[in-house]
Amino acid sequence: MDPPFRRGARLHRKYGDRLVEAVLFLSAITSILVMVLIFYFLTYESFLAFKEMGLKAMLLGPKWHPAGDIFGMAPIIWSSILVTFIALFINILVGVPLAIYLSELAGPLSREVLKPAIELLAGVPSIVYGFLGVLVLVVYLERSFLMLTGRSILAVSILLGIMFIPALATICEDALRAVPKEFKEGSLALGATEWQTVRYVTLPAASSGIIAAVILNVGRIIGETMAALLVVGNVARLPTPLFDAFDRGAIFTSVIAGEMGEVAHGSLHYHSLFAVGFVLLVIVTVLNISADLVRSMIQKKFGEY
Amino acid sequence: MKVRIAPVAAIVISGLMLVSSLFYLFVQPERTLPTPLWAGGLLASIVLISASAMGLYRSDRTIWRFDRVICLIGDMVLSLALVLLITTDTLHPKGEITLVGLSAVFRHELVLSFLVLLASFLLIKDSINLIYRYNQRGREILVFTMIRLSAVFTLLLLGGILFLLLYKGIGAISWEFLTEPHIRLGQEGGISTCIEGTFWLVTGAMLISAPLGIGAAIYLNEYSTHTGLKRAVTIAVGGLNGVPSVVYGLFGLAFLVANFGLSLLAGSIILGLMNLPTIILTSQEALKSVPNSLREGSVALGASKWQTVRKVVIPSALPGVLTGLIIGVARAAGETAPIMWTAVTFSATPVHKIYGVVPDVTQPVNNLCYHLLNLIYFLGAWDVETNAWGTALVLLMLVLSLNIVAIVVRNHYRKKIAW
């Protein structure tokens, strides 16, 4: 039998523990709540624009012309597609080899140098990238291609491609490292060179992780704001010809960040910018979910190791 | 051995051409090109490579598969065509090419440098193949060299950013720059109010995200037995992690500014929510690395769940959690988009403090990132470039030093703790 004072302490402890658990539970569901709130507010604020303009005219309209209250997102979507493709090309061109270097080739010393360097590079604020983009990249493009203004779809693609190299390399490296040693050793024992092993064994085995990383990076590229705002030129019209990456453009984030500052609260323009944000949010969320799906799908196909 | 000297010489020549074309392509697009040198170098490489290919043909015929021959001849023809292009001046120095309505002009220098870059790369590839007699080893060396170059590129990128900002920005930094507010649209004065505003914004953000994030991680890792809930939270955290920062800004504008106005409070909440996924994920990682034997030992001694968590699990996971928090601080300090419409103002406003201690959270503040953004907008019109470099340098140093601290903390404890 417990003495009474001990029983009190135990009761106290029991309810104290319950209270702590409840508080922790609340903080755990905060993220669900925030996610729901974000979707709710963006839907709510953009609903009016979709209602006024019509869903089809809003998403596929060829003109974004705030002064005339015409808000068609086709130019924005098209520029974003162009930017995503070019940026992704640069991104993969450097990011995947970097990951291969880190996981397969680098000795302990070069890892010791390169890993922190990559982390620091990932930490550089996007506004600093934008600043350097304006003063270095844009100037370089103007000089080399005699462009009227270097602020262009190409400039933003190059900048974003370079910006997200660390992000891609880090995730790809993890994917490559997760490939079991036996795979590589088996291949090397069969007489394959190291490159053949990387090419035909390690890369295919890590493909799920790499594809997922690339999909996640697409989300990052179209979601990046400040760097894009400063070098994209912010002219929301379809380039002529359509694939003219040297023309100025406007992507989702740059339109929102560039125009939201001057817009009257509650106007159609205001709601249309929320609509742009809503489309962006939906795209990025779909990309995030599909990255997860790809990972699990390919894992199922190749089997867990 | 004769077979080997020729391709090595070809590699050296092509390598020089590669470097020089890169130089003209990226560093000095306006200089006149060393076209005679390039033509000579290309010709010499072509001759050397052909000679060594002939030599190889004589000594060992079996390696000349059809595709290899085609590839080699193709490269030679391309390089020869380029030599002809250079020597006959088809792309004469005034030549400017505009392609199908693209809004760029491809100048003769640019096109030529690019073509030389391409050709010298192809020649190097062929030479390496010849040296290694087309076996896998040569291919491996070629590919691994390119892979190594990506690492070099990354280091150069970081070094370049740091060097450029230090070189251009160090001149603006002075005691006055750090301790005085800006005047005349940032053309004069310093950034003291911006540093102050950033400090309070980040502090507010951490006050929100640290308890919520760590609490959520503890619940998910230590308490939750309900897999459905765990899954839902994980999905939500992943989703929040991917939400673009500008969407957080829109959310803040619609949700918080309507209630609190343009204020430090609104900005702190938005930055805090934006940081939440980072802190949850890193804390979870840290908690996961605490071995179960510690928990079991504590419970076996009669400790309750919360006592175990508080006295055993959290102290063991502290370095990892701390790393996450520091990275959160760095991220919050470097974000612009979420606070643009929710918390900041450009005109110099020192943070108003109640009783001299607690900042008045209902007022907007200055912010380093937002200040820099405005200076970039003013670049052409006002004389703000020096101060813009200075501001960018201060911001970068702030964020990078936080990141370095995080890396050091993590590495230190990773070495120290061996379960």
XYZ file of C-alpha atoms in Angstrom:
724
model
C 0.000 0.000 0.000
C 1.230 3.391 -0.945
C 1.331 6.089 1.662
C -1.227 8.797 0.826
C 1.299 11.473 -0.106
C 2.865 9.157 -2.638
C -0.528 8.492 -4.145
C -1.042 12.228 -4.562
C 2.296 12.574 -6.304
C 1.398 9.714 -8.612
C -1.949 11.289 -9.449
C -0.200 14.568 -10.069
C 2.261 12.819 -12.307
C -0.484 11.021 -14.178
C -2.488 14.137 -14.958
C 0.662 16.146 -15.599
C 1.683 13.575 -18.160
C -1.758 13.713 -19.751
C -1.536 17.495 -19.964
C 1.905 17.371 -21.558
C 0.720 14.806 -24.060
C -2.286 16.966 -24.944
C -0.073 20.010 -25.502
C 2.312 18.001 -27.651
C -0.611 16.588 -29.602
C -1.850 20.095 -30.315
C 1.532 21.183 -31.607
C 1.655 18.086 -33.799
C -1.641 18.861 -35.489
C -0.678 22.516 -35.992
C 0.952 21.670 -39.302
C -2.221 20.000 -40.540
C -4.182 23.038 -39.418
C -1.796 25.442 -41.180
C -1.936 23.417 -44.391
C -5.737 23.473 -44.306
C -5.770 27.203 -43.524
C -3.413 27.997 -46.393
C -5.591 26.093 -48.837
C -8.735 27.632 -47.401
C -7.524 31.227 -47.630
C -6.065 30.882 -51.103
C -9.219 29.218 -52.392
C -11.399 31.775 -50.656
C -9.507 34.798 -51.957
C -9.097 33.487 -55.493
C -12.671 32.231 -55.827
C -13.949 35.677 -56.790
C -11.438 36.009 -59.620
C -12.297 32.584 -61.012
C -15.982 33.435 -60.773
C -15.583 36.796 -62.488
C -13.224 35.688 -65.250
C -14.410 32.134 -65.738
C -12.153 29.197 -65.067
C -11.140 28.619 -68.677
C -10.485 32.280 -69.501
C -8.443 32.616 -66.359
C -6.247 29.563 -66.893
C -5.882 29.690 -70.678
C -6.466 33.343 -71.512
C -3.604 34.604 -73.678
C -3.400 38.048 -72.082
C -2.415 39.261 -68.629
C -3.296 42.905 -68.690
C -4.011 44.376 -65.238
C -4.855 47.877 -66.519
C -7.645 46.444 -68.651
C -8.804 43.979 -66.004
C -7.903 41.048 -68.228
C -6.257 38.222 -66.367
C -5.356 35.220 -68.488
C -2.640 33.016 -67.102
C -1.389 31.406 -70.322
C 1.704 33.657 -70.621
C 2.623 33.008 -67.022
C 2.143 29.273 -67.306
C 4.089 29.116 -70.565
C 7.012 31.149 -69.197
C 7.068 28.952 -66.115
C 7.233 25.845 -68.298
C 10.138 27.282 -70.302
C 11.962 28.349 -67.154
C 11.419 24.978 -65.527
C 12.843 23.070 -68.474
C 15.950 25.210 -69.000
C 16.648 25.539 -65.289
C 16.184 21.833 -64.758
C 18.622 21.089 -67.578
C 21.364 23.169 -65.919
C 20.382 21.813 -62.540
C 20.693 18.170 -63.546
C 23.796 18.791 -65.649
C 25.766 19.836 -62.573
C 23.739 18.436 -59.678
C 23.726 14.741 -60.568
C 27.470 14.540 -61.405
C 28.140 16.377 -58.156
C 26.119 13.770 -56.277
C 27.991 10.972 -58.052
C 31.278 12.618 -57.141
C 30.296 12.953 -53.499
C 29.033 9.423 -53.095
C 31.417 7.469 -55.330
C 34.640 9.325 -56.055
C 35.423 11.821 -53.333
C 38.063 10.960 -50.779
C 37.526 11.876 -47.139
C 39.383 15.169 -47.498
C 37.471 16.481 -50.494
C 34.213 15.391 -48.849
C 35.193 17.327 -45.783
C 35.561 20.434 -47.937
C 32.735 19.907 -50.388
C 29.928 18.923 -48.029
C 30.026 22.125 -45.935
C 30.525 24.153 -49.117
C 27.334 22.705 -50.556
C 25.457 23.360 -47.335
C 26.655 26.963 -47.279
C 25.698 27.387 -50.920
C 22.229 26.103 -50.112
C 22.033 28.670 -47.328
C 22.735 31.724 -49.478
C 19.532 33.826 -49.304
C 17.623 34.031 -52.553
C 17.638 37.819 -52.507
C 21.452 37.706 -52.633
C 21.234 35.414 -55.664
C 18.820 37.892 -57.192
C 21.166 40.785 -56.452
C 24.093 39.009 -58.091
C 21.802 37.996 -60.940
C 20.967 41.626 -61.619
C 24.521 42.914 -61.376
C 26.438 39.991 -62.906
C 24.295 37.606 -64.937
C 21.988 40.154 -66.523
C 24.928 42.402 -67.410
C 26.778 39.444 -68.905
C 23.793 38.448 -71.044
C 23.309 42.009 -72.258
C 26.953 42.191 -73.266
C 27.168 38.781 -74.912
C 23.894 38.668 -76.764
C 23.439 42.413 -77.323
C 20.024 42.140 -75.709
C 17.961 45.233 -75.028
C 17.628 44.023 -71.491
C 19.314 41.006 -70.006
C 16.318 40.418 -67.764
C 14.846 37.446 -69.521
C 13.485 33.955 -69.236
C 17.001 32.675 -69.947
C 18.505 34.737 -67.129
C 16.034 33.464 -64.584
C 16.468 29.897 -65.829
C 20.237 30.032 -65.433
C 19.972 31.632 -62.009
C 17.402 29.164 -60.682
C 19.248 26.232 -62.238
C 22.409 27.207 -60.402
C 20.587 28.073 -57.185
C 19.137 24.628 -56.671
C 22.211 22.561 -57.522
C 22.961 21.978 -53.810
C 19.404 20.856 -53.102
C 19.469 18.333 -55.947
C 22.969 17.094 -55.167
C 22.179 16.521 -51.490
C 19.079 14.395 -52.112
C 20.686 12.507 -55.010
C 23.719 11.756 -52.895
C 21.514 10.242 -50.212
C 19.796 8.132 -52.863
C 23.133 6.950 -54.275
C 24.472 6.161 -50.814
C 21.425 4.079 -50.027
C 22.415 1.603 -52.753
C 23.869 -1.388 -50.892
C 27.557 -2.042 -51.181
C 26.971 -5.605 -52.370
C 25.523 -4.297 -55.647
C 28.644 -2.328 -56.469
C 31.034 -4.981 -55.237
C 29.269 -7.605 -57.307
C 29.587 -5.484 -60.400
C 33.256 -4.682 -59.769
C 33.977 -8.349 -59.091
C 32.578 -9.185 -62.521
C 35.292 -6.996 -64.017
C 33.291 -3.866 -64.715
C 35.104 -0.569 -64.426
C 33.985 1.885 -61.795
C 32.190 4.013 -64.357
C 30.375 0.984 -65.752
C 29.331 0.145 -62.212
C 28.029 3.641 -61.610
C 26.300 3.754 -64.972
C 24.669 0.339 -65.032
C 24.285 -0.536 -61.348
C 24.334 2.390 -58.954
C 22.393 4.931 -61.005
C 19.547 2.555 -61.950
C 19.320 1.319 -58.372
C 19.100 4.903 -57.111
C 16.798 6.048 -59.901
C 13.727 6.335 -57.684
C 15.482 8.728 -55.353
C 16.952 10.728 -58.213
C 13.641 11.093 -60.029
C 11.935 12.079 -56.791
C 14.670 14.653 -56.182
C 14.214 16.087 -59.661
C 10.449 16.360 -59.189
C 10.957 18.095 -55.848
C 13.369 20.481 -57.525
C 10.781 21.358 -60.163
C 8.602 22.471 -57.266
C 11.437 24.524 -55.843
C 12.226 26.127 -59.191
C 8.701 27.304 -59.920
C 8.222 28.333 -56.300
C 11.341 30.480 -55.964
C 10.393 34.118 -55.654
C 12.970 36.813 -55.048
C 15.645 35.748 -57.516
C 12.992 35.225 -60.175
C 11.323 38.553 -59.490
C 14.546 40.462 -60.011
C 15.817 38.923 -63.251
C 12.753 37.701 -65.142
C 11.786 41.101 -66.526
C 8.178 40.828 -65.388
C 6.373 41.267 -68.672
C 3.505 38.826 -68.750
C 3.039 38.205 -72.444
C 3.601 35.202 -74.627
C 7.052 35.373 -76.214
C 7.169 35.408 -80.008
C 8.234 32.893 -81.210
C 6.975 30.793 -78.365
C 10.364 29.278 -77.511
C 12.140 32.645 -77.382
C 13.911 32.295 -74.054
C 15.741 35.563 -74.625
C 12.526 37.508 -74.271
C 11.280 38.947 -71.036
C 8.664 36.916 -69.262
C 6.848 36.514 -65.995
C 6.450 33.410 -63.903
C 3.929 32.681 -61.153
C 6.015 33.947 -58.298
C 7.333 37.036 -60.041
C 3.837 38.154 -61.029
C 2.573 37.820 -57.469
C 5.611 39.417 -55.838
C 5.900 42.148 -58.435
C 2.293 43.260 -58.555
C 0.879 42.566 -55.102
C 2.604 45.612 -53.620
C 0.698 48.154 -55.669
C -2.668 46.513 -55.975
C -5.830 47.789 -54.306
C -7.082 45.447 -51.609
C -10.191 43.617 -52.787
C -9.941 44.535 -56.461
C -10.211 41.967 -59.244
C -6.450 42.277 -59.743
C -5.908 41.419 -56.060
C -8.058 38.320 -56.324
C -6.430 37.334 -59.606
C -3.017 37.404 -57.961
C -4.408 35.070 -55.318
C -5.658 32.888 -58.150
C -2.122 32.751 -59.542
C -0.919 31.787 -56.077
C -3.601 29.134 -55.841
C -2.579 27.559 -59.151
C 1.048 27.640 -58.016
C 0.155 26.017 -54.700
C -1.818 23.268 -56.428
C 1.012 22.554 -58.875
C 3.649 22.420 -56.142
C 1.506 20.227 -53.911
C 0.814 17.824 -56.768
C 4.551 17.695 -57.512
C 5.346 16.954 -53.875
C 2.816 14.163 -53.707
C 3.957 12.679 -57.006
C 7.569 12.719 -55.819
C 6.492 10.553 -52.906
C 4.454 8.311 -55.206
C 7.330 7.871 -57.652
C 9.613 6.907 -54.835
C 7.288 4.280 -53.468
C 6.246 3.028 -56.917
C 9.771 2.410 -58.149
C 10.733 0.961 -54.816
C 7.912 -1.535 -55.185
C 9.095 -2.396 -58.665
C 12.730 -2.891 -57.778
C 12.094 -4.269 -54.350
C 13.220 -2.857 -51.059
C 16.846 -3.143 -50.140
C 55.390 4.711 -77.949
C 55.071 7.032 -80.952
C 51.403 6.365 -80.968
C 51.110 7.863 -77.503
C 52.995 11.127 -77.890
C 50.776 12.420 -80.673
C 47.418 12.194 -78.840
C 48.945 13.612 -75.661
C 50.145 16.617 -77.631
C 46.678 16.874 -79.199
C 45.134 16.865 -75.711
C 47.426 19.665 -74.579
C 46.633 21.803 -77.625
C 42.890 21.134 -77.433
C 42.920 21.766 -73.719
C 44.484 25.174 -74.253
C 41.877 25.957 -76.906
C 39.123 24.793 -74.562
C 40.302 27.061 -71.785
C 40.807 30.038 -74.070
C 37.387 29.626 -75.683
C 35.805 29.393 -72.239
C 37.644 32.566 -71.316
C 36.344 34.414 -74.349
C 32.870 32.988 -73.867
C 32.447 33.935 -70.232
C 34.976 36.493 -69.182
C 35.727 38.800 -72.056
C 33.044 38.674 -74.713
C 34.248 41.904 -76.332
C 37.912 41.128 -77.009
C 39.118 40.186 -80.477
C 39.531 36.474 -80.766
C 42.832 34.657 -81.340
C 41.364 33.144 -84.508
C 44.690 32.314 -86.240
C 45.839 30.509 -83.109
C 42.589 28.588 -82.907
C 42.733 27.600 -86.580
C 46.342 26.482 -86.175
C 45.583 24.587 -83.001
C 42.612 22.817 -84.541
C 44.625 21.840 -87.611
C 47.531 20.595 -85.506
C 45.215 18.513 -83.332
C 43.477 17.064 -86.367
C 46.807 16.093 -87.929
C 48.130 14.600 -84.683
C 44.979 12.617 -84.062
C 44.779 11.329 -87.626
C 48.441 10.309 -87.502
C 48.023 8.411 -84.272
C 44.833 6.809 -85.565
C 46.770 5.605 -88.605
C 49.508 4.299 -86.351
C 46.971 2.480 -84.264
C 45.371 1.041 -87.383
C 48.692 -0.397 -88.445
C 49.495 -1.971 -85.090
C 46.072 -3.315 -84.177
C 43.190 -3.564 -86.640
C 40.722 -5.268 -84.351
C 39.848 -2.190 -82.361
C 38.477 -0.305 -85.365
C 34.811 -1.059 -85.103
C 32.515 0.649 -87.567
C 30.890 3.034 -85.058
C 34.248 4.142 -83.698
C 35.554 4.956 -87.166
C 32.406 6.891 -88.046
C 32.617 8.809 -84.774
C 36.275 9.693 -85.281
C 35.823 10.727 -88.904
C 32.771 12.757 -87.961
C 34.727 14.681 -85.342
C 37.572 15.305 -87.779
C 35.195 16.584 -90.452
C 33.472 18.904 -87.984
C 36.781 20.339 -86.812
C 37.997 20.774 -90.391
C 34.782 22.565 -91.261
C 35.370 24.871 -88.319
C 38.928 25.583 -89.538
C 37.515 26.447 -92.957
C 34.899 28.637 -91.310
C 37.607 30.532 -89.449
C 40.100 30.885 -92.286
C 37.672 31.819 -95.035
C 36.038 34.419 -92.784
C 32.545 33.225 -93.558
C 31.594 34.542 -90.162
C 33.343 37.842 -90.697
C 33.999 40.006 -87.629
C 30.938 42.152 -88.211
C 28.782 39.106 -88.684
C 25.725 39.015 -86.498
C 23.240 36.235 -86.687
C 19.663 36.557 -85.578
C 17.823 33.284 -85.408
C 14.121 32.941 -86.193
C 13.059 36.033 -84.326
C 14.791 35.299 -81.032
C 15.375 38.537 -79.180
C 19.103 37.971 -79.023
C 21.949 38.621 -81.408
C 24.489 35.865 -81.784
C 27.680 37.709 -82.469
C 30.472 36.207 -84.521
C 32.801 36.083 -81.491
C 30.284 34.239 -79.390
C 29.369 31.659 -82.020
C 32.993 31.025 -82.855
C 34.066 30.637 -79.228
C 31.232 28.223 -78.684
C 32.106 26.154 -81.743
C 35.770 26.029 -80.741
C 34.726 24.925 -77.256
C 32.681 22.124 -78.752
C 35.352 21.046 -81.236
C 38.170 21.017 -78.698
C 36.045 18.915 -76.377
C 35.440 16.388 -79.162
C 39.147 16.335 -80.007
C 40.100 15.712 -76.388
C 37.598 12.868 -76.245
C 39.080 11.259 -79.362
C 42.638 11.679 -78.124
C 41.859 10.022 -74.816
C 40.174 7.176 -76.655
C 43.251 6.766 -78.835
C 45.629 6.780 -75.877
C 43.648 4.046 -74.173
C 42.979 2.195 -77.420
C 39.232 2.579 -77.036
C 39.000 0.482 -73.917
C 36.718 1.182 -70.964
C 39.474 2.797 -68.946
C 39.681 5.774 -71.317
C 35.970 6.300 -71.178
C 36.071 6.153 -67.416
C 38.794 8.785 -67.212
C 36.853 11.104 -69.515
C 33.603 10.768 -67.599
C 35.184 10.989 -64.164
C 37.053 14.127 -65.181
C 33.780 15.748 -66.134
C 32.207 14.605 -62.881
C 35.122 16.105 -60.952
C 34.629 19.342 -62.858
C 31.119 19.612 -61.419
C 32.650 19.599 -57.936
C 35.161 22.237 -59.021
C 32.287 24.290 -60.438
C 30.448 24.144 -57.108
C 33.484 25.299 -55.155
C 34.135 28.059 -57.690
C 30.520 29.155 -57.397
C 30.695 29.490 -53.616
C 34.128 31.084 -53.799
C 32.958 33.454 -56.521
C 29.895 34.590 -54.581
C 31.919 35.124 -51.397
C 34.774 36.870 -53.196
C 32.535 39.168 -55.202
C 30.508 40.253 -52.204
C 33.572 40.730 -50.019
C 35.450 42.591 -52.756
C 32.616 44.960 -53.585
C 30.902 45.146 -50.218
C 33.766 45.531 -47.785
C 34.217 49.156 -48.816
C 30.735 50.028 -47.608
C 31.137 48.428 -44.212
C 32.083 50.758 -41.431
C 31.035 51.320 -37.840
C 28.640 54.040 -38.985
C 27.128 51.723 -41.597
C 26.247 49.193 -38.926
C 25.055 51.625 -36.273
C 23.146 54.321 -38.132
C 19.734 54.223 -39.808
C 19.534 54.821 -43.548
C 18.655 58.227 -44.934
C 17.790 59.585 -48.375
C 16.403 56.323 -49.785
C 19.382 54.367 -48.586
C 21.930 56.432 -50.466
C 23.491 57.482 -47.189
C 23.524 56.227 -43.655
C 23.613 52.630 -42.562
C 21.415 49.673 -41.866
C 21.055 49.654 -38.087
C 17.258 49.659 -38.079
C 17.256 46.835 -40.615
C 19.505 44.697 -38.445
C 17.313 45.479 -35.446
C 14.126 44.645 -37.351
C 15.550 41.404 -38.704
C 16.626 40.437 -35.178
C 13.153 40.916 -33.734
C 11.415 39.234 -36.662
C 13.647 36.194 -36.345
C 13.259 36.123 -32.557
C 9.489 36.233 -32.915
C 9.562 33.528 -35.568
C 11.662 31.245 -33.386
C 9.427 31.847 -30.348
C 6.607 30.430 -32.442
C 8.303 27.713 -34.444
C 10.690 26.264 -31.837
C 8.127 25.096 -29.241
C 5.595 24.041 -31.861
C 8.164 22.258 -34.008
C 9.986 20.469 -31.224
C 6.684 19.599 -29.545
C 5.334 18.143 -32.765
C 8.502 16.132 -33.321
C 8.391 14.777 -29.748
C 4.752 13.813 -30.111
C 5.319 12.090 -33.443
C 8.408 10.241 -32.318
C 7.712 9.459 -28.655
C 3.972 9.478 -28.061
C 2.006 8.841 -31.208
C 0.837 5.279 -31.608
C -1.867 6.164 -34.085
C -0.273 5.554 -37.479
C -3.048 7.354 -39.364
C -2.453 10.589 -37.484
C 1.280 10.225 -37.847
C 0.876 9.762 -41.581
C -1.419 12.769 -41.892
C 1.019 14.989 -40.001
C 3.933 13.707 -42.078
C 2.060 14.501 -45.284
C 1.140 17.953 -43.981
C 4.739 18.657 -42.968
C 5.971 17.540 -46.387
C 3.359 19.722 -48.020
C 4.229 22.751 -45.891
C 7.891 22.209 -46.659
C 7.135 22.503 -50.367
C 4.788 25.497 -50.188
C 6.545 28.379 -51.978
C 7.504 31.291 -49.777
C 5.399 33.694 -51.807
C 2.323 31.619 -51.024
C 3.107 32.017 -47.316
C 3.174 35.729 -48.045
C -0.271 35.570 -49.665
C -1.560 33.515 -46.748
C -0.212 36.079 -44.309
C -1.757 38.879 -46.292
C -5.186 37.283 -46.321
C -5.156 35.772 -42.840
C -2.940 37.854 -40.562
C -2.759 41.343 -42.030
C -6.547 41.458 -41.994
C -6.376 40.920 -38.220
C -3.129 42.517 -37.050
C -2.281 44.941 -39.847
C 1.230 45.423 -41.216
C 3.093 44.399 -38.100
C 6.007 42.617 -36.497
C 3.527 40.105 -35.081
C 2.114 39.109 -38.473
C 5.608 38.749 -39.932
C 6.841 36.680 -37.013
C 3.886 34.310 -37.219
C 4.337 33.818 -40.960
C 8.080 33.251 -40.687
C 7.499 30.921 -37.750
C 4.953 28.837 -39.643
C 7.271 28.727 -42.644
C 10.064 27.404 -40.441
C 7.872 24.814 -38.790
C 8.507 21.939 -41.249
C 12.291 22.429 -41.164
C 12.341 22.275 -37.390
C 9.943 19.336 -37.169
C 11.965 17.331 -39.693
C 15.383 18.017 -38.154
C 14.121 17.439 -34.611
C 12.487 14.187 -35.639
C 15.742 13.109 -37.203
C 17.585 13.914 -33.981
C 15.034 12.089 -31.821
C 15.142 9.048 -34.070
C 18.893 8.771 -33.598
C 18.502 8.372 -29.835
C 18.754 4.604 -29.226
C 15.829 2.815 -27.662
C 18.003 1.297 -24.960
C 18.239 4.713 -23.276
C 14.442 5.036 -23.184
C 14.002 1.495 -21.930
C 16.604 2.012 -19.234
C 14.835 5.112 -18.020
C 11.414 3.481 -17.998
C 12.845 0.455 -16.205
C 14.020 2.772 -13.429
C 10.395 3.806 -12.913
C 10.378 7.091 -14.784
C 7.193 8.160 -16.479
C 6.960 8.804 -20.192
C 7.354 12.574 -19.853
C 10.210 12.192 -17.363
C 11.972 9.902 -19.804
C 11.461 12.335 -22.629
C 12.482 15.359 -20.584
C 15.452 13.934 -18.736
C 16.809 11.367 -21.176
C 15.606 11.743 -24.743
C 15.709 15.526 -25.158
C 19.204 15.990 -23.691
C 20.533 13.221 -25.936
C 18.875 14.711 -29.021
C 19.776 18.293 -28.145
C 22.672 18.802 -30.591
C 20.536 17.689 -33.519
C 17.598 19.797 -32.398
C 19.902 22.775 -31.893
C 21.291 22.382 -35.408
C 17.770 22.482 -36.778
C 16.963 25.597 -34.766
C 20.054 27.432 -35.989
C 19.254 26.556 -39.593
C 15.729 27.809 -38.910
C 17.137 31.131 -37.697
C 19.283 31.429 -40.817
C 16.333 30.703 -43.069
C 14.079 33.176 -41.300
C 16.752 35.856 -41.567
C 17.158 35.295 -45.304
C 13.521 35.219 -46.395
C 11.903 38.155 -48.143
C 8.743 37.011 -49.874
C 6.684 36.014 -46.799
C 7.196 39.329 -45.033
C 7.037 41.712 -47.991
C 3.361 42.533 -47.463
C 2.962 41.478 -43.881
C 5.611 43.038 -41.665
C 8.039 45.432 -43.251
C 8.386 49.020 -44.285
C 11.198 50.735 -46.124
C 11.408 54.103 -44.377
C 13.786 53.938 -41.434
C 11.810 53.101 -38.318
C 13.612 51.989 -35.182
C 11.751 49.290 -33.309
C 9.542 50.965 -30.749
C 9.969 49.267 -27.393
C 7.490 49.210 -24.548
C 9.287 49.832 -21.221
C 12.461 49.837 -23.285
C 12.507 46.038 -23.465
C 9.573 44.437 -25.252
C 9.138 45.506 -28.868
C 5.796 46.869 -29.925
C 4.552 43.991 -32.050
C 1.795 45.966 -33.749
C 4.219 48.164 -35.704
C 6.006 47.316 -38.950
C 9.796 47.055 -38.867
C 12.750 47.385 -41.241
C 14.361 44.249 -42.552
C 17.705 43.515 -44.195
C 16.279 41.519 -47.106
C 13.528 43.992 -47.818
C 15.996 46.864 -47.591
C 18.244 45.112 -50.102
C 15.273 44.499 -52.401
C 14.429 48.185 -52.407
C 18.038 49.171 -53.014
C 18.076 46.819 -56.020
C 14.951 48.539 -57.333
C 16.675 51.923 -56.928
C 19.893 50.756 -58.612
C 19.519 52.624 -61.877
C 17.875 55.713 -60.491
C 19.809 56.546 -57.316
C 23.353 56.179 -56.174
C 22.821 53.172 -53.923
C 25.118 50.522 -55.368
C 27.814 50.689 -52.669
C 25.251 50.452 -49.904
C 23.490 47.617 -51.731
C 26.734 45.610 -51.845
C 27.292 46.379 -48.186
C 23.798 45.288 -47.217
C 24.120 42.096 -49.261
C 27.454 41.348 -47.603
C 26.055 41.848 -44.095
C 23.070 39.647 -44.912
C 25.206 36.914 -46.445
C 27.684 36.959 -43.564
C 24.855 36.769 -41.044
C 23.212 33.802 -42.739
C 26.410 31.961 -43.591
C 27.902 32.342 -40.120
C 24.714 30.866 -38.658
C 25.014 27.981 -41.092
C 28.655 27.484 -40.160
C 27.735 27.392 -36.464
C 25.087 24.769 -37.262
C 27.586 22.650 -39.186
C 30.187 22.930 -36.427
C 27.689 22.009 -33.692
C 26.525 18.992 -35.632
C 29.998 17.744 -36.531
C 31.274 18.295 -33.006
C 28.556 16.204 -31.409
C 28.535 13.613 -34.127
C 32.158 12.879 -33.315
C 31.643 13.068 -29.572
C 28.570 10.918 -29.167
C 28.973 7.285 -30.011
C 26.083 5.227 -28.732
